[in-house]
Amino acid sequence: MRISAGYEITFDCPAPTPMLLQLSVHPSRVGDLETPDVMVTDPMVSVSQYHDLFGNFVSRILAPAGRIVLRNRFVIRDSGAYDAPLPEAGQLPVEDLPDDVILYLLGSRYCETDQLSNLAWTLFGGVAPGSARVQAILDYVHRHITFGYEHARATKTALEAHEEQFGVCRDFAHLAITLCRCMNIPARYCTGYLGDIGVPISPAPMDFSAWFEVYLDGAWRTCDARHNTPRIGRVLMARGRDATDAAISTAFGTAFLAGFTVITDELPERQSASL
């Protein structure tokens, strides 16, 4: 399968503003690119890039005062396979987890494990550890939160999402991650492209998507509490503890979002996309 993906994002900055941007395809998917994954800026500014502590590509720019447009369009190959279902897998005891996985049991900016632990053990303590417990958490979050773009709020935490029962995909992910961590299941946040491939086309505007991964039987497994069903064509951009580590943009100053378009389409085998 070939997927055409990209974005056009516009910011208005009252003054020159340093920004970090996580808009590149994740290093694990670079080998699948058919065309370059290059961010174009208007006006043209210098773009540098580094790998962060989680292995993501991060771009650095100094946005000038006024309006700046960031855009990209690329083609990437995908297996076309649905997400692998959760296997009949157990969870490792905490003492047997690898050192680099322990981090994903801890509370973080949007995942208040200390405040949701009692709820998690009340709801899921009687469910068999491992994949059965993860699926129970997925089912609960999927039922508990109602999706709606009008409910998006950049500061909303897992606890607030649980109490309000409304949110967007990142809120589904944050709540499910938190409940997993409370049950000693390592879980990490993911963001990227997920188009309407293999499902009915949604009338809502396309956006980046958030999902998460859990660590079971020595491997990371893809989970999606918003959809709670296998999907086709995920294109990972970034992973981390929560949305803080995988933020699309981080401005060190004032930057007003003035335009936002995301594109994710399946292409015929011989068609290509251009900027």
Short mmCIF file of N, CA and C in Angstrom, two decimals, residues 2 32-38 73-76 272-273:
data_model
loop_
_atom_site.label_atom_id
_atom_site.label_comp_id
_atom_site.label_asym_id
_atom_site.label_seq_id
_atom_site.Cartn_x
_atom_site.Cartn_y
_atom_site.Cartn_z
N ARG A 2 0.42 2.27 -0.75
CA ARG A 2 1.12 3.55 -0.77
C ARG A 2 0.21 4.61 -0.16
N ASP A 32 10.66 3.28 4.80
CA ASP A 32 9.45 3.05 4.00
C ASP A 32 9.11 4.24 3.10
N LEU A 33 9.85 5.34 3.22
CA LEU A 33 9.54 6.53 2.44
C LEU A 33 9.87 6.33 0.96
N GLU A 34 8.94 6.73 0.09
CA GLU A 34 9.19 6.74 -1.35
C GLU A 34 9.68 8.10 -1.81
N THR A 35 9.22 9.16 -1.14
CA THR A 35 9.64 10.51 -1.46
C THR A 35 10.16 11.16 -0.17
N PRO A 36 10.98 12.18 -0.28
CA PRO A 36 11.59 12.77 0.92
C PRO A 36 10.55 13.35 1.88
N ASP A 37 10.84 13.21 3.14
CA ASP A 37 10.02 13.79 4.22
C ASP A 37 10.73 15.07 4.66
N VAL A 38 10.40 16.18 4.01
CA VAL A 38 11.11 17.44 4.23
C VAL A 38 10.11 18.55 4.52
N ARG A 73 4.60 17.20 2.13
CA ARG A 73 3.81 16.16 1.46
C ARG A 73 4.78 15.07 1.04
N PHE A 74 4.49 13.84 1.40
CA PHE A 74 5.39 12.74 1.07
C PHE A 74 4.56 11.49 0.80
N VAL A 75 5.22 10.49 0.23
CA VAL A 75 4.60 9.20 -0.03
C VAL A 75 5.38 8.15 0.76
N ILE A 76 4.64 7.28 1.44
CA ILE A 76 5.25 6.24 2.25
C ILE A 76 4.56 4.91 1.96
N SER A 272 1.95 9.23 -7.71
CA SER A 272 2.82 9.87 -6.74
C SER A 272 2.24 11.21 -6.34
N ALA A 273 2.78 11.76 -5.26
CA ALA A 273 2.31 13.06 -4.77
C ALA A 273 3.46 14.05 -4.85
#
